Amino acid sequence: MPNLITISSLCVGVSAIRFGLESKWEVAVLCVVIAAFLDGIDGRVARILGASSHFGAELDSLCDFVNFGVVPSLFMYCWSFQDSPFEALAWVVVLLFIVCMSLRLARFNTGLIDKDSVVLSKKFFIGVPAPIGAMLLLMPIIVSFEIAPLLDVGLDIKANNLLLMGYQVVVALLLASRLPTFSLKDIIIKPQYVWIFLFFSGALIIGLIIYPWYMMPVMALIYISTIPFSIMVARKIN
C-alpha cells in the first residue's frame, strides 16, 4: 500500500509535465500539490501498517527527485525561461536546481542510515525539504494566477527572467544548504492545546480548498520567516 501511494504520486507528478506543455498551469501546479500530499502520507501509512522497508525509502526518494526536482524546474523553464534572451543561462539555472535537489535527497538518505545527531534530526531538517522546495520554486507561477492580477501593479512576473533566475538559484541553495529548518514530524501537542491545533488546521484546510492561490503564497512567506528562528533554536540546542 505505501509503495502504491508512492507510485501514484510519481504518476501524478509526471502528468503535471503534460499539463504544463499544454499551458494548463493551474492544473499542472495542482498535480505537484497532490504529489506532495501523497508524498507526505506514504511514509505514515508505511509506519501504521508496519510496512516500512529500505526499498520503499529508495523508491520514495527517486519519486521525490522527479516530482520536486525535475518537474518544477522544467515548469519554470517552459513558463518563462525558454523565451528569455538569456536562455543558455536559464538552462544552467534549471540544471542547478535539479542538482541541488539530488544533493539534498542524497544527504537525507544518508541521514536515514547514519544519524549523527538524533536530537537535532528529530526536530529539524537539514536544508529545505524537497516538497517545500518545489512549492517555493512554483510560487511566482502561483502568484501570477490571481494575486498579481488583483494587485494590478503592471508588473509582468513572467517577463522578469533574470529576477526569476535569481529566485530559483536562492531556492536551489536552500535545498542543498545545511541550514536547520523546523520539522513537524515529531511535534507533540499538549492535550490542553489540541483544540487550538484542530481549529487552525481546519481553517487552513478550508482556506486551501476555497482560496488555494492566495493561501499557498501566504504559507510560503510564513515558512520562509521561520527559517531564521529555526537556526537560532538549533544553535541553542547544540
mmCIF file of C-alpha atoms in Angstrom:
data_model
loop_
_atom_site.group_PDB
_atom_site.id
_atom_site.type_symbol
_atom_site.label_atom_id
_atom_site.label_comp_id
_atom_site.label_asym_id
_atom_site.label_seq_id
_atom_site.Cartn_x
_atom_site.Cartn_y
_atom_site.Cartn_z
ATOM 1 C CA MET A 1 0.000 0.000 0.000
ATOM 2 C CA PRO A 2 2.658 2.642 0.851
ATOM 3 C CA ASN A 3 4.604 1.806 -2.324
ATOM 4 C CA LEU A 4 1.378 2.091 -4.323
ATOM 5 C CA ILE A 5 0.844 5.578 -2.881
ATOM 6 C CA THR A 6 4.421 6.499 -3.815
ATOM 7 C CA ILE A 7 3.937 5.270 -7.386
ATOM 8 C CA SER A 8 0.667 7.211 -7.574
ATOM 9 C CA SER A 9 2.484 10.388 -6.550
ATOM 10 C CA LEU A 10 5.016 9.780 -9.331
ATOM 11 C CA CYS A 11 2.265 9.324 -11.918
ATOM 12 C CA VAL A 12 0.504 12.499 -10.794
ATOM 13 C CA GLY A 13 3.747 14.476 -10.686
ATOM 14 C CA VAL A 14 4.886 13.413 -14.144
ATOM 15 C CA SER A 15 1.389 14.084 -15.520
ATOM 16 C CA ALA A 16 1.948 17.682 -14.474
ATOM 17 C CA ILE A 17 4.531 17.948 -17.264
ATOM 18 C CA ARG A 18 1.833 17.175 -19.819
ATOM 19 C CA PHE A 19 -0.446 19.911 -18.499
ATOM 20 C CA GLY A 20 2.483 22.330 -18.379
ATOM 21 C CA LEU A 21 3.318 21.670 -22.019
ATOM 22 C CA GLU A 22 -0.334 22.416 -22.812
ATOM 23 C CA SER A 23 -0.042 25.691 -20.822
ATOM 24 C CA LYS A 24 -2.633 24.457 -18.306
ATOM 25 C CA TRP A 25 -0.547 25.844 -15.483
ATOM 26 C CA GLU A 26 -3.167 25.748 -12.738
ATOM 27 C CA VAL A 27 -3.854 22.054 -13.331
ATOM 28 C CA ALA A 28 -0.115 21.383 -13.549
ATOM 29 C CA VAL A 29 0.573 23.078 -10.213
ATOM 30 C CA LEU A 30 -2.316 21.188 -8.619
ATOM 31 C CA CYS A 31 -0.699 17.953 -9.785
ATOM 32 C CA VAL A 32 2.504 18.888 -7.953
ATOM 33 C CA VAL A 33 0.476 19.792 -4.840
ATOM 34 C CA ILE A 34 -1.294 16.412 -4.940
ATOM 35 C CA ALA A 35 2.061 14.667 -5.428
ATOM 36 C CA ALA A 36 3.390 16.495 -2.353
ATOM 37 C CA PHE A 37 0.342 15.417 -0.341
ATOM 38 C CA LEU A 38 0.790 11.787 -1.375
ATOM 39 C CA ASP A 39 4.488 12.028 -0.544
ATOM 40 C CA GLY A 40 3.555 13.229 2.926
ATOM 41 C CA ILE A 41 1.278 10.302 3.716
ATOM 42 C CA ASP A 42 3.088 7.319 2.191
ATOM 43 C CA GLY A 43 5.653 7.138 4.995
ATOM 44 C CA ARG A 44 2.974 7.473 7.662
ATOM 45 C CA VAL A 45 0.917 4.708 6.049
ATOM 46 C CA ALA A 46 4.025 2.510 5.990
ATOM 47 C CA ARG A 47 4.641 3.076 9.705
ATOM 48 C CA ILE A 48 0.997 2.460 10.611
ATOM 49 C CA LEU A 49 0.908 -0.788 8.643
ATOM 50 C CA GLY A 50 4.376 -1.825 9.781
ATOM 51 C CA ALA A 51 5.415 -1.980 6.124
ATOM 52 C CA SER A 52 8.477 0.290 6.207
ATOM 53 C CA SER A 53 11.321 -1.026 4.071
ATOM 54 C CA HIS A 54 14.610 0.074 2.524
ATOM 55 C CA PHE A 55 13.055 -0.482 -0.907
ATOM 56 C CA GLY A 56 10.183 1.866 -0.060
ATOM 57 C CA ALA A 57 12.582 4.552 1.188
ATOM 58 C CA GLU A 58 14.649 4.403 -2.015
ATOM 59 C CA LEU A 59 11.529 4.409 -4.193
ATOM 60 C CA ASP A 60 10.199 7.434 -2.326
ATOM 61 C CA SER A 61 13.483 9.287 -2.814
ATOM 62 C CA LEU A 62 13.585 8.586 -6.552
ATOM 63 C CA CYS A 63 9.984 9.751 -6.966
ATOM 64 C CA ASP A 64 10.750 12.893 -4.947
ATOM 65 C CA PHE A 65 13.654 13.686 -7.274
ATOM 66 C CA VAL A 66 11.348 13.570 -10.298
ATOM 67 C CA ASN A 67 8.281 15.224 -8.731
ATOM 68 C CA PHE A 68 10.045 18.000 -6.821
ATOM 69 C CA GLY A 69 13.326 18.369 -8.706
ATOM 70 C CA VAL A 70 12.828 17.778 -12.411
ATOM 71 C CA VAL A 71 9.142 18.726 -12.791
ATOM 72 C CA PRO A 72 9.058 22.189 -11.107
ATOM 73 C CA SER A 73 12.365 23.227 -12.654
ATOM 74 C CA LEU A 74 11.082 22.336 -16.128
ATOM 75 C CA PHE A 75 7.912 24.285 -15.301
ATOM 76 C CA MET A 76 9.910 27.443 -14.736
ATOM 77 C CA TYR A 77 11.791 26.912 -17.979
ATOM 78 C CA CYS A 78 8.635 26.362 -20.045
ATOM 79 C CA TRP A 79 6.713 29.138 -18.278
ATOM 80 C CA SER A 80 9.309 31.881 -18.542
ATOM 81 C CA PHE A 81 12.880 30.942 -19.346
ATOM 82 C CA GLN A 82 12.566 29.474 -22.834
ATOM 83 C CA ASP A 83 11.523 32.872 -24.209
ATOM 84 C CA SER A 84 14.337 34.658 -22.392
ATOM 85 C CA PRO A 85 17.254 36.297 -24.248
ATOM 86 C CA PHE A 86 19.380 34.571 -21.592
ATOM 87 C CA GLU A 87 18.120 31.108 -22.495
ATOM 88 C CA ALA A 88 21.518 29.416 -22.075
ATOM 89 C CA LEU A 89 21.930 30.932 -18.600
ATOM 90 C CA ALA A 90 18.372 29.905 -17.774
ATOM 91 C CA TRP A 91 19.142 26.293 -18.618
ATOM 92 C CA VAL A 92 22.149 26.419 -16.283
ATOM 93 C CA VAL A 93 19.798 27.600 -13.525
ATOM 94 C CA VAL A 94 17.407 24.740 -14.311
ATOM 95 C CA LEU A 95 20.259 22.234 -14.027
ATOM 96 C CA LEU A 96 21.467 23.856 -10.792
ATOM 97 C CA PHE A 97 18.099 23.363 -9.133
ATOM 98 C CA ILE A 98 17.949 19.710 -10.216
ATOM 99 C CA VAL A 99 21.496 19.068 -8.979
ATOM 100 C CA CYS A 100 20.790 20.737 -5.627
ATOM 101 C CA MET A 101 17.637 18.640 -5.240
ATOM 102 C CA SER A 102 19.637 15.463 -5.884
ATOM 103 C CA LEU A 103 22.234 16.521 -3.288
ATOM 104 C CA ARG A 104 19.522 17.280 -0.756
ATOM 105 C CA LEU A 105 17.847 13.881 -1.239
ATOM 106 C CA ALA A 106 21.175 12.014 -1.188
ATOM 107 C CA ARG A 107 22.054 13.665 2.121
ATOM 108 C CA PHE A 108 18.616 12.801 3.505
ATOM 109 C CA ASN A 109 19.030 9.147 2.522
ATOM 110 C CA THR A 110 22.468 9.079 4.135
ATOM 111 C CA GLY A 111 20.948 10.511 7.305
ATOM 112 C CA LEU A 112 18.495 7.619 7.455
ATOM 113 C CA ILE A 113 21.465 5.270 7.829
ATOM 114 C CA ASP A 114 23.937 7.401 9.774
ATOM 115 C CA LYS A 115 22.223 9.544 12.411
ATOM 116 C CA ASP A 116 24.965 11.807 13.756
ATOM 117 C CA SER A 117 22.602 13.959 15.798
ATOM 118 C CA VAL A 118 19.481 12.133 16.890
ATOM 119 C CA VAL A 119 18.077 15.032 18.906
ATOM 120 C CA LEU A 120 18.637 17.533 16.132
ATOM 121 C CA SER A 121 17.359 15.245 13.361
ATOM 122 C CA LYS A 122 14.013 14.710 15.099
ATOM 123 C CA LYS A 123 13.327 18.416 15.453
ATOM 124 C CA PHE A 124 14.912 19.772 12.284
ATOM 125 C CA PHE A 125 15.523 19.019 8.641
ATOM 126 C CA ILE A 126 18.934 19.819 7.200
ATOM 127 C CA GLY A 127 18.079 22.196 4.386
ATOM 128 C CA VAL A 128 14.625 22.863 2.980
ATOM 129 C CA PRO A 129 12.646 19.617 2.405
ATOM 130 C CA ALA A 130 12.117 18.556 -1.212
ATOM 131 C CA PRO A 131 8.309 19.129 -1.430
ATOM 132 C CA ILE A 132 8.579 22.550 0.197
ATOM 133 C CA GLY A 133 11.467 23.487 -2.095
ATOM 134 C CA ALA A 134 9.341 22.581 -5.104
ATOM 135 C CA MET A 135 6.402 24.644 -3.874
ATOM 136 C CA LEU A 136 8.672 27.615 -3.127
ATOM 137 C CA LEU A 137 10.015 27.429 -6.674
ATOM 138 C CA LEU A 138 6.487 27.445 -8.093
ATOM 139 C CA MET A 139 5.428 30.495 -6.061
ATOM 140 C CA PRO A 140 5.985 33.023 -8.904
ATOM 141 C CA ILE A 141 3.692 30.953 -11.124
ATOM 142 C CA ILE A 142 1.092 30.641 -8.355
ATOM 143 C CA VAL A 143 1.233 34.387 -7.619
ATOM 144 C CA SER A 144 0.610 35.105 -11.311
ATOM 145 C CA PHE A 145 -2.731 33.250 -11.201
ATOM 146 C CA GLU A 146 -4.799 35.618 -9.045
ATOM 147 C CA ILE A 147 -2.673 37.747 -6.713
ATOM 148 C CA ALA A 148 -0.735 39.630 -9.419
ATOM 149 C CA PRO A 149 -3.883 40.492 -11.451
ATOM 150 C CA LEU A 150 -5.629 41.550 -8.243
ATOM 151 C CA LEU A 151 -2.815 43.931 -7.279
ATOM 152 C CA ASP A 152 -2.766 45.315 -10.827
ATOM 153 C CA VAL A 153 0.636 46.963 -10.431
ATOM 154 C CA GLY A 154 1.561 46.458 -14.071
ATOM 155 C CA LEU A 155 4.333 44.003 -13.200
ATOM 156 C CA ASP A 156 4.673 41.062 -15.559
ATOM 157 C CA ILE A 157 6.235 38.394 -13.338
ATOM 158 C CA LYS A 158 6.733 36.034 -16.242
ATOM 159 C CA ALA A 159 8.817 38.547 -18.188
ATOM 160 C CA ASN A 160 11.304 39.218 -15.362
ATOM 161 C CA ASN A 161 13.598 36.386 -16.399
ATOM 162 C CA LEU A 162 16.726 37.446 -14.529
ATOM 163 C CA LEU A 163 14.787 38.048 -11.309
ATOM 164 C CA LEU A 164 13.169 34.618 -11.585
ATOM 165 C CA MET A 165 16.557 33.019 -12.267
ATOM 166 C CA GLY A 166 17.969 34.645 -9.145
ATOM 167 C CA TYR A 167 14.995 33.441 -7.145
ATOM 168 C CA GLN A 168 15.448 29.885 -8.439
ATOM 169 C CA VAL A 169 19.144 29.949 -7.500
ATOM 170 C CA VAL A 170 18.237 31.008 -3.943
ATOM 171 C CA VAL A 171 15.700 28.187 -3.573
ATOM 172 C CA ALA A 172 18.215 25.705 -5.000
ATOM 173 C CA LEU A 173 20.851 26.788 -2.481
ATOM 174 C CA LEU A 174 18.344 26.457 0.363
ATOM 175 C CA LEU A 175 17.757 22.861 -0.699
ATOM 176 C CA ALA A 176 21.449 21.973 -0.716
ATOM 177 C CA SER A 177 22.323 24.054 2.347
ATOM 178 C CA ARG A 178 22.933 22.704 5.835
ATOM 179 C CA LEU A 179 20.578 25.222 7.412
ATOM 180 C CA PRO A 180 18.330 23.624 10.057
ATOM 181 C CA THR A 181 14.634 24.026 9.274
ATOM 182 C CA PHE A 182 11.789 23.069 11.580
ATOM 183 C CA SER A 183 10.353 19.571 11.231
ATOM 184 C CA LEU A 184 6.748 18.910 12.271
ATOM 185 C CA LYS A 185 7.042 15.124 12.059
ATOM 186 C CA ASP A 186 7.584 14.552 15.779
ATOM 187 C CA ILE A 187 5.736 17.561 17.133
ATOM 188 C CA ILE A 188 3.794 16.826 20.329
ATOM 189 C CA ILE A 189 0.621 18.783 21.059
ATOM 190 C CA LYS A 190 -0.315 19.052 24.723
ATOM 191 C CA PRO A 191 -3.919 17.966 25.447
ATOM 192 C CA GLN A 192 -4.999 21.461 26.508
ATOM 193 C CA TYR A 193 -3.869 22.863 23.149
ATOM 194 C CA VAL A 194 -5.342 20.191 20.884
ATOM 195 C CA TRP A 195 -8.480 22.230 20.206
ATOM 196 C CA ILE A 196 -6.379 25.199 19.083
ATOM 197 C CA PHE A 197 -4.364 22.958 16.773
ATOM 198 C CA LEU A 198 -7.519 21.427 15.283
ATOM 199 C CA PHE A 199 -9.143 24.846 14.848
ATOM 200 C CA PHE A 200 -6.226 26.335 12.909
ATOM 201 C CA SER A 201 -5.719 23.110 10.958
ATOM 202 C CA GLY A 202 -9.376 23.134 9.921
ATOM 203 C CA ALA A 203 -9.215 26.810 8.969
ATOM 204 C CA LEU A 204 -6.058 26.147 6.944
ATOM 205 C CA ILE A 205 -7.617 23.236 5.069
ATOM 206 C CA ILE A 206 -10.776 25.218 4.317
ATOM 207 C CA GLY A 207 -8.692 28.153 3.097
ATOM 208 C CA LEU A 208 -6.624 25.901 0.840
ATOM 209 C CA ILE A 209 -9.757 24.381 -0.672
ATOM 210 C CA ILE A 210 -11.564 27.683 -1.278
ATOM 211 C CA TYR A 211 -8.657 30.057 -1.971
ATOM 212 C CA PRO A 212 -5.636 27.882 -2.860
ATOM 213 C CA TRP A 213 -3.819 30.529 -4.925
ATOM 214 C CA TYR A 214 -4.000 33.010 -2.042
ATOM 215 C CA MET A 215 -3.226 30.620 0.799
ATOM 216 C CA MET A 216 -0.154 28.990 -0.747
ATOM 217 C CA PRO A 217 1.891 32.221 -1.086
ATOM 218 C CA VAL A 218 0.911 33.197 2.479
ATOM 219 C CA MET A 219 2.047 29.796 3.754
ATOM 220 C CA ALA A 220 5.286 30.147 1.784
ATOM 221 C CA LEU A 221 6.006 33.531 3.380
ATOM 222 C CA ILE A 222 5.283 32.123 6.846
ATOM 223 C CA TYR A 223 7.602 29.203 6.212
ATOM 224 C CA ILE A 224 10.445 31.412 4.967
ATOM 225 C CA SER A 225 10.029 33.651 8.039
ATOM 226 C CA THR A 226 10.521 30.616 10.335
ATOM 227 C CA ILE A 227 13.978 29.774 8.934
ATOM 228 C CA PRO A 228 15.880 32.415 10.995
ATOM 229 C CA PHE A 229 14.087 31.184 14.141
ATOM 230 C CA SER A 230 14.915 27.562 13.361
ATOM 231 C CA ILE A 231 18.598 28.494 13.014
ATOM 232 C CA MET A 232 18.583 30.248 16.407
ATOM 233 C CA VAL A 233 16.806 27.346 18.133
ATOM 234 C CA ALA A 234 19.170 24.794 16.585
ATOM 235 C CA ARG A 235 22.198 26.758 17.803
ATOM 236 C CA LYS A 236 20.819 26.787 21.366
ATOM 237 C CA ILE A 237 20.272 23.013 21.249
ATOM 238 C CA ASN A 238 23.844 22.455 20.102
#
